[in-house]
Amino acid sequence: MSTELLDRIHTPADLKSLDRRELKQVAAELREFVLQSVSRTGGHLSSNLGTVELTVALHYVYDTPHDRIIWDVGHQSYPHKILTGRRAGMARLRQAGGVSGFPKRSESEYDAFGTAHSSTSISAALGMAVASRNAGVARQHIAVIGDGSMTAGLVFEAMNNAGVTPDINLLVILNDNDMSISPPVGALNRYLARLMSGQFYAAAKDVGRAVLRHVPPALELARRFEEHAKGMVTPATLFEEMGFNYVGPIDGHDLDALIPMLQNMRALKGPQFLHVVTRKGQGYKLAEADPVLYHGPGKFDPAVGIQKSPAPPKMTFTQVFGSWLCDMADHDPRLIGITPAMREGSGMVEFERRFPMRYFDVGIAEQHAVTFAAGLACEGQKPVVAIYSTFLQRAYDQLIHDVALQDLDVLFALDRAGLVGADGATHAGNYDISFLRCIPNMVVATPSDENEARLLLSTCYQHAGPASVRYPRGAGCGAEMTARLDVVPVGRGIIRRRGVGIALLVFGTLLPAARVVADALDLTLVDMRFVKPIDVELVLEMAAGHGALVTVEEGAVMGGAGSAVAETLAAAGVESRLLELGLPDRFIDHGDQAALLASVGLDAAGIERSVRARFSDLLGVVA
């Protein structure tokens, strides 16, 4: 379709210059552009199609970037990026040197706050609102948050604070599409569903339109809307009890309702809460029908839709975990599976189908997930918390205080460990080795391939106490899989190849790359398997039999597995030449996963370069 109007918009100022009657055409062109763009690059689709009209209305009504808009999570911010001068950059969305898939302060002055983890927007917006008040700056602060993100405790901590903070300009917009990444769960979601269901939603929408036709003063608007709409359901909502003036729900795809409503609410003082109902995938029938499938697709033909591809020759680590979880649940009726709103991403769809009473999606509530698991373990259950490495960071206190301190029997299956490619620094699991290995009682396992992942999951599950198994995004090397639930000794590594001069001590799935180097240079290759407890005997054996040791890990080198080896040598009073290879002390941006590893010297060529540069005198020499 033609993008005649969209072609004229380079900043929100250009949008404001249009006649309001033209905005529906802008929205139609913007939606089509998002669809075509994401189909060529991959990225988040359903959520962005659902926020087109809301984005247009916000930039039309508010004076951005002076007024601050914060997109919670931010995976729905593509229309925002397009309207704020980054349309050309969408051709390299989530690619090295291209536009980020999330709001990023260093990318644009229109990105008021960097987001990618959920439920942070209200806290950040409140902080900005207080800062503006204190500086005497007249500015609006808008937090756009989805119903899935409302399950996090941080949201209510922020609202509890905001409700008693005087003289602030704060608007929270609940983008209610009844859809998080996985199906929404919890009592709050049921409450919202009841609030907008049946005759109430239709009546409230009709009343809102009737009121808006006359565009009364802001306070009169609020009074009449409250009297005619809210009063039909309940005298006070949850949000009003927390000090917010609640308005809604209104149709988030109706610009004739959205724009006047935002214009009127802009004049109101104090904490405001606008409930907007949208539909994920709006305007693209295939995404409307299956918003989960179209949540984060790769490249596809919009005319055809996402086609089911043949089964890949290699299993992903997520699939390995999902298969193991079902097998272990068959074997042990005490097993309980827990996920914080990542059923599909963590590979638990089949587990939920087969064991519905032993499956718990707790919503976006990582802290609760961990302490909930601790409670289960106290009563003899065997909880397995399937969680992305980057999201476990959000529950660090619970990990230490509620699980490890009490030495409780909880297994953490850490998906997306290491670099994650297109999602970038916000989602990378670079720090789990460093922050886990310093915790007493914790076991930290680093499988090197798919079968090792299964072995170490079984081993850590049978271990009496807290344990973690970290594995990366994507497929492994295609290792042959066992169907058994075998275990290996905790804290024992294995020598994969014997060579001379230098020993490569590898923690995790960089083993195949290290093997290439070991074969080329005739080095000893060790699959360490565990960072904690580390195999002290094997480390000392390698130090005694080689002129140098090289540790290899896809994790932060500071405080990581290499540091564990250095500490082991120091504790034994052994002096050994040691090179620690891992992720550098900086955030690594989005891009192709393999290319990112190569950029930090963690592919085979990079490992070999580092070894040659540091230990050229030892190559080919028996220690």
XYZ file of N, CA and C in Angstrom, residues 320-446:
381
model
N 15.545 -29.929 24.692
C 16.170 -30.949 25.541
C 15.615 -30.848 26.955
N 15.534 -29.633 27.468
C 14.987 -29.445 28.811
C 13.529 -29.889 28.881
N 12.709 -29.475 27.916
C 11.295 -29.842 27.934
C 11.085 -31.341 27.918
N 11.866 -32.039 27.100
C 11.776 -33.501 27.036
C 12.222 -34.128 28.357
N 13.348 -33.642 28.886
C 13.831 -34.172 30.173
C 12.811 -33.943 31.283
N 12.198 -32.771 31.307
C 11.251 -32.435 32.372
C 10.079 -33.423 32.389
N 9.561 -33.738 31.205
C 8.455 -34.704 31.137
C 8.912 -36.094 31.563
N 10.097 -36.497 31.134
C 10.610 -37.815 31.503
C 10.829 -37.919 33.016
N 11.403 -36.882 33.608
C 11.658 -36.919 35.036
C 10.352 -36.851 35.827
N 9.365 -36.121 35.313
C 8.059 -36.059 35.986
C 7.378 -37.408 35.968
N 7.542 -38.167 34.869
C 7.023 -39.542 34.826
C 7.684 -40.409 35.890
N 8.959 -40.153 36.107
C 9.749 -40.959 37.032
C 9.511 -40.569 38.492
N 9.304 -39.270 38.748
C 9.201 -38.771 40.116
C 7.943 -37.923 40.279
N 6.926 -38.415 40.969
C 5.669 -37.675 41.126
C 5.804 -36.426 41.986
N 6.943 -36.241 42.625
C 7.141 -35.037 43.457
C 7.537 -33.825 42.623
N 7.905 -34.030 41.368
C 8.409 -32.924 40.546
C 7.309 -31.904 40.273
N 7.618 -30.634 40.482
C 6.730 -29.517 40.182
C 7.468 -28.577 39.230
N 6.846 -28.210 38.117
C 7.457 -27.294 37.155
C 6.918 -25.882 37.328
N 7.813 -24.905 37.379
C 7.442 -23.508 37.605
C 8.076 -22.638 36.533
N 7.295 -21.695 35.985
C 7.835 -20.711 35.051
C 7.234 -19.341 35.337
N 8.024 -18.275 35.251
C 7.473 -16.925 35.366
C 7.086 -16.384 33.982
N 5.939 -16.861 33.481
C 5.324 -16.340 32.249
C 6.078 -16.688 30.969
N 6.860 -17.769 30.966
C 7.601 -18.142 29.762
C 7.370 -19.609 29.429
N 6.116 -20.002 29.305
C 5.789 -21.397 29.023
C 6.416 -21.852 27.712
N 6.160 -21.112 26.645
C 6.702 -21.503 25.338
C 8.215 -21.350 25.303
N 8.707 -20.187 25.761
C 10.135 -19.920 25.685
C 10.981 -20.893 26.468
N 10.420 -21.432 27.555
C 11.174 -22.372 28.381
C 10.897 -23.833 28.033
N 10.079 -24.079 27.015
C 9.852 -25.447 26.558
C 8.939 -26.267 27.442
N 7.909 -25.633 28.031
C 7.065 -26.332 28.998
C 5.643 -26.593 28.505
N 5.403 -26.415 27.224
C 4.054 -26.619 26.686
C 3.604 -28.069 26.883
N 4.444 -29.022 26.535
C 4.088 -30.433 26.664
C 3.957 -30.830 28.132
N 4.822 -30.278 28.981
C 4.726 -30.568 30.407
C 3.378 -30.106 30.968
N 2.938 -28.921 30.581
C 1.643 -28.431 31.056
C 0.514 -29.345 30.574
N 0.603 -29.805 29.317
C -0.441 -30.674 28.773
C -0.506 -31.996 29.532
N 0.640 -32.569 29.829
C 0.673 -33.889 30.452
C 0.523 -33.853 31.967
N 0.966 -32.758 32.588
C 0.954 -32.686 34.048
C 0.345 -31.357 34.516
N -0.897 -31.099 34.169
C -1.474 -29.768 34.447
C -1.510 -29.414 35.932
N -1.652 -30.384 36.810
C -1.717 -30.089 38.238
C -0.330 -29.895 38.857
N 0.704 -30.170 38.076
C 2.073 -30.000 38.576
C 2.801 -28.888 37.836
N 2.045 -28.119 37.073
C 2.600 -27.009 36.286
C 2.089 -25.694 36.854
N 3.011 -24.743 37.072
C 2.624 -23.447 37.613
C 3.298 -22.328 36.811
N 2.480 -21.564 36.099
C 2.934 -20.307 35.505
C 2.508 -19.219 36.476
N 3.464 -18.588 37.124
C 3.143 -17.609 38.174
C 3.046 -16.191 37.639
N 3.122 -16.030 36.304
C 3.116 -14.691 35.734
C 4.486 -14.048 35.850
N 4.545 -12.771 35.446
C 5.828 -12.067 35.486
C 6.108 -11.701 36.940
N 6.599 -12.672 37.671
C 6.798 -12.527 39.116
C 7.944 -13.439 39.539
N 9.152 -13.084 39.096
C 10.302 -13.959 39.324
C 10.596 -14.144 40.804
N 10.466 -13.080 41.591
C 10.723 -13.204 43.030
C 9.766 -14.222 43.654
N 8.497 -14.104 43.300
C 7.521 -15.059 43.825
C 7.832 -16.472 43.356
N 8.230 -16.627 42.098
C 8.527 -17.965 41.567
C 9.558 -18.678 42.424
N 10.611 -17.959 42.821
C 11.693 -18.585 43.581
C 11.251 -18.914 45.004
N 10.567 -17.989 45.673
C 10.140 -18.264 47.045
C 9.002 -19.279 47.086
N 8.150 -19.270 46.082
C 7.120 -20.302 45.933
C 7.779 -21.676 45.845
N 8.856 -21.766 45.050
C 9.595 -23.029 44.943
C 10.193 -23.423 46.287
N 10.687 -22.441 47.025
C 11.257 -22.729 48.338
C 10.202 -23.321 49.271
N 8.995 -22.757 49.242
C 7.923 -23.294 50.065
C 7.574 -24.718 49.700
N 7.529 -25.009 48.395
C 7.269 -26.376 47.949
C 8.344 -27.333 48.460
N 9.608 -26.887 48.367
C 10.713 -27.745 48.791
C 10.665 -28.018 50.285
N 10.188 -27.054 51.062
C 10.073 -27.251 52.506
C 9.160 -28.427 52.843
N 8.206 -28.692 51.973
C 7.218 -29.743 52.241
C 7.462 -31.003 51.420
N 8.692 -31.167 50.927
C 9.063 -32.427 50.302
C 8.820 -32.533 48.816
N 8.330 -31.461 48.184
C 8.188 -31.483 46.726
C 9.548 -31.203 46.088
N 9.642 -31.443 44.767
C 10.899 -31.244 44.041
C 10.684 -30.205 42.938
N 10.736 -28.921 43.282
C 10.462 -27.888 42.281
C 11.613 -27.683 41.301
N 11.233 -27.493 40.040
C 12.167 -27.123 38.979
C 11.715 -25.766 38.460
N 12.541 -24.753 38.646
C 12.216 -23.410 38.187
C 12.891 -23.204 36.837
N 12.073 -23.142 35.779
C 12.588 -22.894 34.430
C 12.563 -21.397 34.197
N 13.723 -20.782 34.076
C 13.794 -19.330 34.042
C 14.973 -18.899 33.182
N 14.798 -17.836 32.433
C 15.912 -17.301 31.655
C 16.969 -16.754 32.624
N 18.219 -16.908 32.264
C 19.307 -16.396 33.094
C 19.110 -14.911 33.404
N 18.740 -14.126 32.411
C 18.591 -12.685 32.612
C 17.467 -12.348 33.578
N 16.460 -13.220 33.683
C 15.341 -12.952 34.574
C 15.590 -13.455 35.998
N 16.508 -14.406 36.153
C 16.849 -14.846 37.503
C 17.499 -13.704 38.282
N 18.135 -12.786 37.570
C 18.731 -11.622 38.221
C 17.700 -10.877 39.070
N 16.437 -10.904 38.636
C 15.381 -10.158 39.316
C 14.979 -10.804 40.640
N 15.463 -11.985 40.911
C 15.073 -12.699 42.137
C 16.295 -13.096 42.955
N 17.312 -12.253 42.923
C 18.576 -12.632 43.557
C 18.457 -12.744 45.080
N 17.735 -11.835 45.700
C 17.578 -11.918 47.157
C 16.877 -13.212 47.544
N 15.831 -13.561 46.808
C 15.088 -14.793 47.118
C 15.978 -16.021 46.910
N 16.809 -15.963 45.889
C 17.726 -17.063 45.612
C 18.657 -17.314 46.801
N 19.197 -16.231 47.350
C 20.126 -16.373 48.480
C 19.368 -16.656 49.781
N 18.422 -15.774 50.104
C 17.804 -15.803 51.428
C 16.814 -16.955 51.597
N 15.989 -17.197 50.561
C 14.896 -18.152 50.724
C 15.258 -19.569 50.301
N 16.227 -19.716 49.391
C 16.586 -21.054 48.907
C 17.939 -21.502 49.454
N 18.997 -20.763 49.124
C 20.341 -21.245 49.459
C 20.617 -21.234 50.949
N 20.223 -20.178 51.630
C 20.479 -20.087 53.065
C 19.844 -21.252 53.825
N 18.689 -21.701 53.332
C 18.001 -22.827 53.970
C 18.360 -24.174 53.343
N 19.265 -24.127 52.357
C 19.750 -25.337 51.693
C 18.590 -26.182 51.167
N 17.672 -25.523 50.466
C 16.471 -26.199 49.988
C 16.691 -26.837 48.623
N 15.938 -27.871 48.390
C 16.109 -28.719 47.214
C 15.345 -28.139 46.020
N 15.946 -27.124 45.372
C 15.333 -26.465 44.217
C 16.320 -26.509 43.056
N 15.830 -26.911 41.885
C 16.653 -26.923 40.679
C 16.279 -25.737 39.803
N 17.271 -24.967 39.380
C 17.074 -23.851 38.474
C 17.602 -24.241 37.092
N 16.697 -24.279 36.117
C 17.073 -24.560 34.731
C 17.197 -23.219 34.025
N 18.425 -22.802 33.754
C 18.700 -21.452 33.270
C 18.867 -21.445 31.758
N 17.800 -21.069 31.076
C 17.819 -20.950 29.619
C 18.451 -19.610 29.230
N 18.855 -19.505 27.960
C 19.424 -18.263 27.404
C 20.662 -17.811 28.175
N 21.468 -18.754 28.651
C 22.728 -18.392 29.285
C 23.730 -17.984 28.214
N 24.531 -16.972 28.496
C 25.468 -16.452 27.513
C 24.803 -15.437 26.607
N 25.413 -15.188 25.459
C 24.890 -14.201 24.517
C 23.622 -14.712 23.847
N 22.704 -13.781 23.534
C 21.416 -14.194 22.980
C 21.143 -13.593 21.603
N 22.122 -12.928 21.017
C 21.947 -12.443 19.650
C 21.104 -11.201 19.548
N 19.989 -11.296 18.816
C 19.211 -10.124 18.421
C 18.586 -9.379 19.595
N 18.323 -10.052 20.713
C 17.714 -9.372 21.858
C 18.706 -8.509 22.624
N 19.989 -8.731 22.429
C 20.993 -7.820 22.932
C 21.281 -7.887 24.419
N 21.876 -6.794 24.917
C 22.425 -6.763 26.266
C 21.369 -6.943 27.345
N 20.146 -6.493 27.095
C 19.118 -6.581 28.126
C 18.714 -8.019 28.424
N 18.872 -8.904 27.459
C 18.431 -10.285 27.620
C 19.588 -11.280 27.724
N 20.811 -10.808 27.584
C 21.955 -11.714 27.623
C 22.119 -12.308 29.016
N 22.431 -13.594 29.066
C 22.652 -14.281 30.345
C 24.131 -14.402 30.629
N 24.793 -13.267 30.798
C 26.256 -13.249 30.912
C 26.775 -13.352 32.336
N 25.890 -13.234 33.329
C 26.375 -13.003 34.684
C 26.032 -14.109 35.671
N 25.326 -15.137 35.230
C 24.845 -16.136 36.189
C 25.964 -16.922 36.840
N 27.019 -17.245 36.086
C 28.122 -17.975 36.711
C 28.702 -17.136 37.847
N 28.933 -15.861 37.575
C 29.536 -14.987 38.575
C 28.648 -14.812 39.794
N 27.340 -14.615 39.576
C 26.491 -14.351 40.742
C 25.994 -15.618 41.434
N 26.117 -16.765 40.785
C 25.695 -18.006 41.433
C 26.817 -18.675 42.215
N 28.018 -18.652 41.691
C 29.072 -19.453 42.317
C 29.532 -18.885 43.650
N 29.181 -17.615 43.941
C 29.558 -17.046 45.237
C 28.553 -17.383 46.330
N 27.456 -18.082 45.978
C 26.409 -18.390 46.952
C 26.694 -19.750 47.595
N 26.811 -19.813 48.911
C 27.015 -21.107 49.576
C 25.880 -22.084 49.259
N 26.209 -23.351 49.222
C 25.292 -24.478 48.984
C 24.888 -24.636 47.517
N 25.200 -23.678 46.666
C 24.717 -23.721 45.281
C 25.647 -24.561 44.394
N 25.046 -25.426 43.585
C 25.762 -26.162 42.539
C 25.540 -25.438 41.217
N 26.608 -25.279 40.447
C 26.517 -24.601 39.146
C 27.089 -25.538 38.084
N 26.229 -26.007 37.195
C 26.637 -26.959 36.156
C 26.598 -26.300 34.785
N 27.569 -26.656 33.935
C 27.690 -26.048 32.608
C 27.822 -27.143 31.549
